[in-house]
Amino acid sequence: MSAFLRVENLTHIYPGKIKALESINLEIGEGEVVAVLGRNGSGKTTLVKHFNGLLKPTKGNVWIGDMNAKKHSVAKLSAKVGYVFQNSNHQTFLPSVEQELRYGCENIGLDEETIQERVERVTELFQLEDILETNPFDLNSTQRKEVGMASILAIEPKVIVLDEPTTGQDHAGSERIKEVITMLKEQGHIVILVTHDMQLVGELDCRVVVISNGKKLADGAAREVFKDKAMLKEASLEPPQVMTLAEQLTSFGVNDHVLTVEEMIKEYKRVKKLDINKQLQTS
Amino acid sequence: MKNKLSTLVVAMIPAGIALNWVANSIVEMLKLPLFLNNIGNVLNAIVLGPWWGVATAVLTNLVIGLTTRWTIIPFALVGAVVALLGYWFFKKGFFKSIPKVIAAGAITGVIASALGSAVAVYVFGGFAGAGVDILTAGLVAMGNSIAVSNLIANFPGTFLDKILTFWVVFSILRIFPVRFLPNAKKIQEGLGMNKGKKKDDKAA
Amino acid sequence: MNSMYVQGNSFLHQLDPRTKILFVFSIILFVFLFYDPMFQFLVTVSLLPIVFLSGLTTPYLKTVKFMFLLVFLIITVHGLYNPMGDVTKVTWQLTENLSFKHDALIYGAVMSFRILSIGTATLLFVMSTHPSDLANALVKWKVPHAVAFMILSTFQLIPIIGREAKVIMEAQQARCLDVKANMIQRVKHLIPLFAPLFITSFMRVHQMSQVLECRGFSSTGPKTSLREMTIGFRDYAFLTAIALFALAAITLRAVVGGTLLPITDFVLMSALIGIWIVCSIYFFDFLWKSVRKKVV
């Protein structure tokens, strides 16, 4: 069985002959979390905008299940591929959070019962119970972003694209987004992140696709990809700080296979114990 | 605010002009036969005051005139009148329900249409430098006078356009986050929203 | 935004914006002084060398297109159907009941060349004047600084709000808003598209007004400008030339009247056919380009 989301030889040329993407191939299966990394202007947003048809390929194909993204409207594809925009102000227009959550479901013509069920589910997920009647613009930016994300999740798309989900979020907001991503993964959704937040990528311990100048430079587990220093330099990326720290400490016996803070703590404790044992032995 | 322009006005008028301008691309994407290029005028007239609405109208046509087609400049008169009418209807309580808003838009549409034709006839001999001119020419060829042809050709578009302009401004003001409006109370009164809230409270 | 300003270093570019504004006004004055197609035509033609010398030929030809549609309709439709003046004086009998009338053609030709000459003068002004300089010129003319600022910031705001509108359209389509739904649905879609645009613009306006306060925008006293302009010898020479022309034109008008030479059928026919030819050139150019686009 082939993967749910398939990108075949995708090339995109913007008007004015600006080549934004060149021969990209990519397969993403159910339950995968993929972080698309690259500097601003590398083509990562151009790539993910093909998934829900906001952009159409100049050459090549994008398949969402058995739908060719070239041949369907954004509205239709969006039922399969949810795209959460960076700034939720761009989609907020209804006077209450509840109506915002319902809007997408109403657009795809669900019946009242299903809509209510779905709204309840996302409300619980983001703990929005107390603010359902509030005007979204009276919320703080963390909450507003969560409402934006919840309103897309209510459509229950198979694929969810998150554009810079943690930018401008406070700590609690980032943590919640991480939890939601993990939960979506467990439910078999595909989550695609476009982000500069390396710590988030490290903590999620997910697959990473690196784009630079419209070309795919790397594709693999974060742990492996972040070790290729030459490639990272070419793409102007920095691995998560803990990883750099671990690498700097290898002479002290720290294993450089560390990706998250938690792992680093474990590693530190292990090395410390070894050290103490060594000291005990010598004395 | 009387002697000196407040910075809010100084910032709001360019935004109104930009909205007038950008309206075109939204209408184009939805493939609707409208312009909605008075939307910023009406909004500013209601939010800032009638004369700021007029200022928005005049500057809009000046800016578009200076950048794309100068033939639009004389039609600033129409935009200004639409702004004034928008304010007047708002003041008279026409922005309290959809039927009233549509009625206000319809009256404005008739006036704007007549005024637009008058400008076109006096300044450009009955044309306006737009696609609809071809229809005007066709109507003249069928034996109508130039003024009547221009009016017939432009009326349906203008009429519908003003109704929807009013409706969009009305709908948006109703959901506008209160804290962004400088004179929120007055505007909510004009929209008949305080009453609505009280009813909701009772129901709850 | 794409204001039509074309960078350059020509004589026209170096003139003070105020000089150029006076120039546009004097052209408007000229063409309204007389009711004579020959005169209007000469004014239009005499502007063309300035277009050429300022290096604006290509952008000018591109933008003048839409004026020709207007002019084409005016001269043709008025010539055929306008019942003004002496209807029996026919210039060109097409069919039994279709003919170009002499008096109506005069009206059409005068209107046409008026529009072309004012249009050309305005384009010359816009294409050779940087928006910032325009704002400064207005300030020099004692237009309140705030008004000049509004015009200037509009030029900056339009592309920003335009980009915002594009993002909003994408964001709502991502919530399954169907741009190809039926007409009534699409009218309803106006709200989800306009509302976020209004609200985000408002938020921007609030920020902007605070920024303005922080930078002392409402402080009283004279304001200075980064781009300084001075009226130099060039401007005085140009203004003198305009003044002389204006004087001559006004004298002529007073002595001879609105019509300079008797208007012959030949003049009118040349105007009509001339406009038709230019229009058809544009039309075939347009046709050729769209065909080529389809093929490529």
Coordinates of C-alpha atoms in Angstrom, one line a residue, chain C residues 285-295:
Chain C
D285 CA -1.6 43.8 -30.2
F286 CA -3.8 42.5 -27.4
L287 CA -5.2 39.7 -29.6
W288 CA -1.7 38.7 -30.7
K289 CA -0.5 38.6 -27.1
S290 CA -3.4 36.5 -25.8
V291 CA -3.0 34.1 -28.6
R292 CA 0.7 33.8 -28.0
K293 CA 0.0 33.2 -24.3
K294 CA -2.4 30.4 -25.1
V295 CA 0.1 28.7 -27.4

